[in-house]
PDB file of C-alpha atoms in Angstrom:
ATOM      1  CA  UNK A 686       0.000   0.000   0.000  1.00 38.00           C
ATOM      2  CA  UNK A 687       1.385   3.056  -1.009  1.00 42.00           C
ATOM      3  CA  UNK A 688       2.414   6.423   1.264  1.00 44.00           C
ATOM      4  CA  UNK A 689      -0.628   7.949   0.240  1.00 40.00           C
ATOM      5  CA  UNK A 690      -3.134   5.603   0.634  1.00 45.00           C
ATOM      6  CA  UNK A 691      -2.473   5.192   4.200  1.00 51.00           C
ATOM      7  CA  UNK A 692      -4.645   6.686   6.976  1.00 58.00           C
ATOM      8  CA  UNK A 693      -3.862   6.975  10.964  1.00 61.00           C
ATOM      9  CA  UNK A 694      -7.272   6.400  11.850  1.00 60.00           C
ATOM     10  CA  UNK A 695      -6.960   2.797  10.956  1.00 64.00           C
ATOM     11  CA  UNK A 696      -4.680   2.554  13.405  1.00 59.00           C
ATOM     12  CA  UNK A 697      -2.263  -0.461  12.438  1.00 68.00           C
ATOM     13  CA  UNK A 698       0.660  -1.525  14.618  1.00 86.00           C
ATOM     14  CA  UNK A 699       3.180   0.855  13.746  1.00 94.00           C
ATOM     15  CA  UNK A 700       6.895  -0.858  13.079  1.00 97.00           C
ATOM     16  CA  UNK A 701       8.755   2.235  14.539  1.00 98.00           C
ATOM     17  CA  UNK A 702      12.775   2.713  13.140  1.00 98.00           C
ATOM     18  CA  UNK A 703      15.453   4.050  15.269  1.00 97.00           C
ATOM     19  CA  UNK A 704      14.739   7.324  13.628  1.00 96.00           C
ATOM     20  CA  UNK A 705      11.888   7.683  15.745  1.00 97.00           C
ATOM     21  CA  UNK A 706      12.123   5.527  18.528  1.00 98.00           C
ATOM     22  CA  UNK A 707      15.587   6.948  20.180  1.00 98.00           C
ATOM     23  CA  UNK A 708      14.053  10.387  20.328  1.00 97.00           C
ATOM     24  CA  UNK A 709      10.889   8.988  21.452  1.00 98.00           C
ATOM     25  CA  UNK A 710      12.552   7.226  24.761  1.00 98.00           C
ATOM     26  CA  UNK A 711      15.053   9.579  25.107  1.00 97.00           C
ATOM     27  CA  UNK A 712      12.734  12.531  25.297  1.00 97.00           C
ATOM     28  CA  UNK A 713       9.945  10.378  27.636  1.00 97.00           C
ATOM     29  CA  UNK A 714      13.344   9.732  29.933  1.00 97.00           C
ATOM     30  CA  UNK A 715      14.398  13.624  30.213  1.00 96.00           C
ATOM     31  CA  UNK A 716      11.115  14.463  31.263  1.00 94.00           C
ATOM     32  CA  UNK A 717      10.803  12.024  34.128  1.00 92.00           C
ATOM     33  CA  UNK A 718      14.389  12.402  35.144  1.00 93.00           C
ATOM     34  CA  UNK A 719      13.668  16.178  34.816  1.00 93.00           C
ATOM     35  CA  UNK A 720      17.161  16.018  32.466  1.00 91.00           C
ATOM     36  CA  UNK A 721      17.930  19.111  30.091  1.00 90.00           C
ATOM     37  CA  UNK A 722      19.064  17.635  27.417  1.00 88.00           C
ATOM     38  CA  UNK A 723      20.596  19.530  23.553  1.00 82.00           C
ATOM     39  CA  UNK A 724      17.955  19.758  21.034  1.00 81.00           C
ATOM     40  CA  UNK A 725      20.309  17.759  18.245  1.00 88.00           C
ATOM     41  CA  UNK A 726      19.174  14.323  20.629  1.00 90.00           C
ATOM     42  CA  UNK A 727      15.765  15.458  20.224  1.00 93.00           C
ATOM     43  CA  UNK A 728      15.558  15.762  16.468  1.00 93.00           C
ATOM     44  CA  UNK A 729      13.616  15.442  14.558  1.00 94.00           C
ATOM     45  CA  UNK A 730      10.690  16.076  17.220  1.00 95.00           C
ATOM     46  CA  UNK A 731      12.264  19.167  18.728  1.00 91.00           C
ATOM     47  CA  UNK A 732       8.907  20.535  18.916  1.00 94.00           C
ATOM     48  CA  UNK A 733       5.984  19.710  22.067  1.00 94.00           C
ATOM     49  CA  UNK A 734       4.092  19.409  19.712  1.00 95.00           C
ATOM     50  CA  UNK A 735       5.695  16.668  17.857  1.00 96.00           C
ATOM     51  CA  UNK A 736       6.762  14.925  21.180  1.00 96.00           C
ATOM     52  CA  UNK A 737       2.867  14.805  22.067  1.00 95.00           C
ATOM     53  CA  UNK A 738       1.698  13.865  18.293  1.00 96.00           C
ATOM     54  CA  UNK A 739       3.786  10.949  18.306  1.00 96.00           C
ATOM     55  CA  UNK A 740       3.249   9.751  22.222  1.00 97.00           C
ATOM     56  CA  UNK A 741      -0.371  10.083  20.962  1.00 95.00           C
ATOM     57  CA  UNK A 742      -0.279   8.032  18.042  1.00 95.00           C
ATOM     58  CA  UNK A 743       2.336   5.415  19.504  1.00 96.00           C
ATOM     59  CA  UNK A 744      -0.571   4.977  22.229  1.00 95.00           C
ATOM     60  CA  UNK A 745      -3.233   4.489  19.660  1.00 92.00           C
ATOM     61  CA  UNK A 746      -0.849   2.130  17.894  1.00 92.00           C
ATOM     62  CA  UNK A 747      -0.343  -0.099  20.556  1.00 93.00           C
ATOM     63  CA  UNK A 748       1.429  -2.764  20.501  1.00 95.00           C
ATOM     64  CA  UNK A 749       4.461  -1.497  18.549  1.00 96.00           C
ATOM     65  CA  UNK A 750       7.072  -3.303  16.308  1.00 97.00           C
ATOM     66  CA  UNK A 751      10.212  -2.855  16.044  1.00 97.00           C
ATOM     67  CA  UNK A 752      13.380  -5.527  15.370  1.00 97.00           C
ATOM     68  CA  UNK A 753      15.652  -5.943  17.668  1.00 97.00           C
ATOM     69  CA  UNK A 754      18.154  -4.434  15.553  1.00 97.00           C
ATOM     70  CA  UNK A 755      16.667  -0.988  16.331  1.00 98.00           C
ATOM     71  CA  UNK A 756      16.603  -1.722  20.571  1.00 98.00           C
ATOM     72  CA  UNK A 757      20.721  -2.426  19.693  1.00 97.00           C
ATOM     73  CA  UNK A 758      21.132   0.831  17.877  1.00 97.00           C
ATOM     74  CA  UNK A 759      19.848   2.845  20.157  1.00 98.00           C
ATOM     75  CA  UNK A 760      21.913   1.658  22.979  1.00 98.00           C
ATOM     76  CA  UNK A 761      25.110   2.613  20.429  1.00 97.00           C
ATOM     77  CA  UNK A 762      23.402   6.181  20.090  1.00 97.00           C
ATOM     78  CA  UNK A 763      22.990   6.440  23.833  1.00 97.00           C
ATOM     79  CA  UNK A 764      26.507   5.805  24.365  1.00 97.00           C
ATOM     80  CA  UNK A 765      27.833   7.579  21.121  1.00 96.00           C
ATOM     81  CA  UNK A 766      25.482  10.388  20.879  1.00 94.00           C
ATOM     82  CA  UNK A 767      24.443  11.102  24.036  1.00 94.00           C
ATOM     83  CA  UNK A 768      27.768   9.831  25.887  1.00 95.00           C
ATOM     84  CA  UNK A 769      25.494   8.049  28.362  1.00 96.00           C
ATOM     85  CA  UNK A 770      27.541   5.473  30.548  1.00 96.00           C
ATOM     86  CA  UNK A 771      27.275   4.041  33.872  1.00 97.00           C
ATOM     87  CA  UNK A 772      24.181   5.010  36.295  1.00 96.00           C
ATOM     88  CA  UNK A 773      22.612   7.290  33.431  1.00 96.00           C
ATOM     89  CA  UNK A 774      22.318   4.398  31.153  1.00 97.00           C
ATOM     90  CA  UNK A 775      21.223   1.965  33.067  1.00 97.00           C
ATOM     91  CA  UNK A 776      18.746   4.106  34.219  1.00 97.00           C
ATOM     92  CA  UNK A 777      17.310   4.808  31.143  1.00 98.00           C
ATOM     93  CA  UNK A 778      16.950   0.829  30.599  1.00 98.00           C
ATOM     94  CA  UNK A 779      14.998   0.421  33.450  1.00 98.00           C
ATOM     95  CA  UNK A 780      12.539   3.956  32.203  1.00 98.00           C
ATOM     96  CA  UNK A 781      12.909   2.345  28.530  1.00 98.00           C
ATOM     97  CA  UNK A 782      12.241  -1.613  29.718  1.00 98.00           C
ATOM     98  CA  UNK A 783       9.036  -0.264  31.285  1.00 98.00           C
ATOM     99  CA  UNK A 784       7.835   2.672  28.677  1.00 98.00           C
ATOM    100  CA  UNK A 785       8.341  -0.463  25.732  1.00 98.00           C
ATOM    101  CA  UNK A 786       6.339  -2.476  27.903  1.00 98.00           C
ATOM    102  CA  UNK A 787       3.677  -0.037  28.017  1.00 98.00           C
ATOM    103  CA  UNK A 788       3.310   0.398  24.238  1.00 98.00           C
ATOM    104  CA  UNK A 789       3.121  -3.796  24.182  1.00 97.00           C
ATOM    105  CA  UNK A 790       6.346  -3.602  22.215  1.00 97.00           C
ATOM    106  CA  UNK A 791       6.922  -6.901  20.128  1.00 96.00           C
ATOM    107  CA  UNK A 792      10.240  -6.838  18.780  1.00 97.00           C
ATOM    108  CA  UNK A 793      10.573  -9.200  15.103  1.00 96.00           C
ATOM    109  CA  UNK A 794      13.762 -11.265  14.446  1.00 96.00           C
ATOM    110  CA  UNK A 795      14.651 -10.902  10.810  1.00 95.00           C
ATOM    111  CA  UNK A 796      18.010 -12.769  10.218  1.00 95.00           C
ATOM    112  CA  UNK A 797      20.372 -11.779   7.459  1.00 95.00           C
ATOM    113  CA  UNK A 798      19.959 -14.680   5.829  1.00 95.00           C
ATOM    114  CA  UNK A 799      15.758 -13.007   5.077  1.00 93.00           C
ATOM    115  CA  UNK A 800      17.378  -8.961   3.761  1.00 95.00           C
ATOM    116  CA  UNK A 801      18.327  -8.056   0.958  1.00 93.00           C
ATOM    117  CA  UNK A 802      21.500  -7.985  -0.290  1.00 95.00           C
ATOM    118  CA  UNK A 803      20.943  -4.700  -2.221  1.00 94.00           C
ATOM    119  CA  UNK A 804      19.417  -3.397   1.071  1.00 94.00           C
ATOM    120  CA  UNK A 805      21.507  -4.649   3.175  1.00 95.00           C
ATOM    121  CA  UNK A 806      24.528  -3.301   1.317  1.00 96.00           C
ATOM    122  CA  UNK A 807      23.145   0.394   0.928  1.00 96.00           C
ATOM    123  CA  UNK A 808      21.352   1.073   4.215  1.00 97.00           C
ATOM    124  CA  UNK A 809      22.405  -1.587   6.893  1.00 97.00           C
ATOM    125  CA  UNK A 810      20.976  -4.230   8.802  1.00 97.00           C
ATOM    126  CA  UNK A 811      18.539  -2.205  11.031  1.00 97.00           C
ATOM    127  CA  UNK A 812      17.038  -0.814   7.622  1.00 97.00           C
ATOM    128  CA  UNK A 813      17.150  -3.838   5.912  1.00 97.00           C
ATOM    129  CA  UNK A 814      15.188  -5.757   9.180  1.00 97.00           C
ATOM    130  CA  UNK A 815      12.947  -2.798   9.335  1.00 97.00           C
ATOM    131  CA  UNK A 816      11.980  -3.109   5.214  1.00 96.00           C
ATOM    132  CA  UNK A 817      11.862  -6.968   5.712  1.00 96.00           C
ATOM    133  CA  UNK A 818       9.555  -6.690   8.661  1.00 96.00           C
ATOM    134  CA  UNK A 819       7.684  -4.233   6.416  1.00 94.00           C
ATOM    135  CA  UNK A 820       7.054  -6.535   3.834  1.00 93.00           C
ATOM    136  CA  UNK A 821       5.731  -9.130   5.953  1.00 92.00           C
ATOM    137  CA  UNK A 822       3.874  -7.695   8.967  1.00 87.00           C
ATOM    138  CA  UNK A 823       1.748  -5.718   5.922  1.00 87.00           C
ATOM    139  CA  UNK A 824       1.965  -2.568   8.308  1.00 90.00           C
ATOM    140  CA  UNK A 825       3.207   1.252   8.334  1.00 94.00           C
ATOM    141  CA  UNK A 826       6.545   2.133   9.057  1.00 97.00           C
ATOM    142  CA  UNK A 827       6.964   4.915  11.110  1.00 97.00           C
ATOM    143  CA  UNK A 828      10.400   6.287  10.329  1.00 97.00           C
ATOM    144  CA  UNK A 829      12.308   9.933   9.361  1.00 96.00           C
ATOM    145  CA  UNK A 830      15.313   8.228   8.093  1.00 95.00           C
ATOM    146  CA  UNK A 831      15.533   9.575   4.316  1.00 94.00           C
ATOM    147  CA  UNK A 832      16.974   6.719   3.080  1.00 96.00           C
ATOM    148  CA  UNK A 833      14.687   4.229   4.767  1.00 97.00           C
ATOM    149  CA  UNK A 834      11.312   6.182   4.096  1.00 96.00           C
ATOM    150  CA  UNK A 835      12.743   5.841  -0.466  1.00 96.00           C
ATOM    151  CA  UNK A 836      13.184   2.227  -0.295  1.00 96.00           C
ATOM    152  CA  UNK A 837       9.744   1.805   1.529  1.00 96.00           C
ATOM    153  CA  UNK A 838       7.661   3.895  -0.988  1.00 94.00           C
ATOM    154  CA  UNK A 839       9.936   1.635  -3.784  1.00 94.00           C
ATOM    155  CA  UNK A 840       9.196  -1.112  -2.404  1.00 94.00           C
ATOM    156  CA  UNK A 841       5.321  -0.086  -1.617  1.00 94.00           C
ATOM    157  CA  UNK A 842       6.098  -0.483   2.007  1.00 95.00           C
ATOM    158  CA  UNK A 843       3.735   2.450   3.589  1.00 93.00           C
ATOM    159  CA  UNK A 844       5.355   4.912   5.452  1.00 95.00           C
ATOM    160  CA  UNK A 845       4.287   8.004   7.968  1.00 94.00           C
ATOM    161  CA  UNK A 846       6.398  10.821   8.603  1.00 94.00           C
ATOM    162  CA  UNK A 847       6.367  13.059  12.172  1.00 93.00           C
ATOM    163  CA  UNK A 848       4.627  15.292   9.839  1.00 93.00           C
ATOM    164  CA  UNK A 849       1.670  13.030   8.715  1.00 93.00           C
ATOM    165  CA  UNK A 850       1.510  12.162  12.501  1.00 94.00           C
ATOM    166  CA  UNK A 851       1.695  15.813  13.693  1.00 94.00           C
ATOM    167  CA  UNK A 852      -1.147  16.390  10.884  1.00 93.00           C
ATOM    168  CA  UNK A 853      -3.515  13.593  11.390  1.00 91.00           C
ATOM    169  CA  UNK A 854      -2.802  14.677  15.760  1.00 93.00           C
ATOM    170  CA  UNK A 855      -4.068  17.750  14.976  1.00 93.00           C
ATOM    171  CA  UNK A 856      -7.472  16.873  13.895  1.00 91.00           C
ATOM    172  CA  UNK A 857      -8.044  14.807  16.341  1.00 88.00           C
ATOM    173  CA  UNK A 858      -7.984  17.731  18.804  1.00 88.00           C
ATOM    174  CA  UNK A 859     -10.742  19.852  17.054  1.00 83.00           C
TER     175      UNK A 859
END
């Protein structure tokens, strides 16, 4: 199904890429830790708005996908990015254990044995799970990755932006 044909209101499990996801948590953890954190970590929902468009939809959603390959990533952007070690990090496991839990997350082996090789070779294995999990869950990616979001409409994988989130968010509050 095709980008366009797609519509929130259906609600369908989203499959939710790192792209998403590690602001998501990361964001949800500041708050509750009362941590200031630099916007870049944020991105791209730097807004309120955003934040509370996607922790509405992700509720609505429930349960979320994701492959495991995403829960691995973020930990390498915690560390990386953020330069979270030590207490801070495992802290933020515990919030993001429990927060997962709460959206019913069910995370979707793909091995590398089921990608693509083209995939696989341009965009990784978190991109490639993400596309194969696509394919056969038969749901909407939710994803800001460039990259990611042109192989899914190729591949006729639907796909939601912050954006179309943000949009379909608004109307609901009228």
């Amino acid at each position: 199904m095709p980008a366009t044909a797609f519509s929130i209101r259906k609600r369908p499990r989203p499959l939710v890429d790192t792209s998403l996801l590690f602001p998501f948590l990361v964001w949800r953890f500041s708050e509750i830790e009362g941590i200031r954190l630099d916007t870049p970590l944020l991105a791209p929902i730097t807004s309120d708005h955003l934040r509370k468009a996607l922790l509405w939809y992700l509720d609505i959603g429930k349960p979320i996908q994701t492959s495991p390959h995403v829960i691995a990533e973020i930990h390498g952007l915690l560390k990386s990015r953020a330069r979270w070690k030590g207490a801070r990090l495992e802290s933020f496991w515990e919030f993001a254990k429990g927060e997962l839990s709460r959206l019913g997350l069910q995370e979707m082996i793909v091995t590398v044995a089921e990608m693509e090789l083209k995939t696989l070779r341009a965009l990784g294995p978190t991109d490639a799970a993400i596309l194969a999990l696509g394919k056969r869950a038969g749901t909407v990616v939710l994803a800001e990755d460039g990259p990611l979001r042109a192989e899914c409409a190729r591949q006729e994988i639907s796909v939601l932006s912050c954006s179309a989130v943000f949009a379909e968010w608004q109307k609901s509050q009228i």
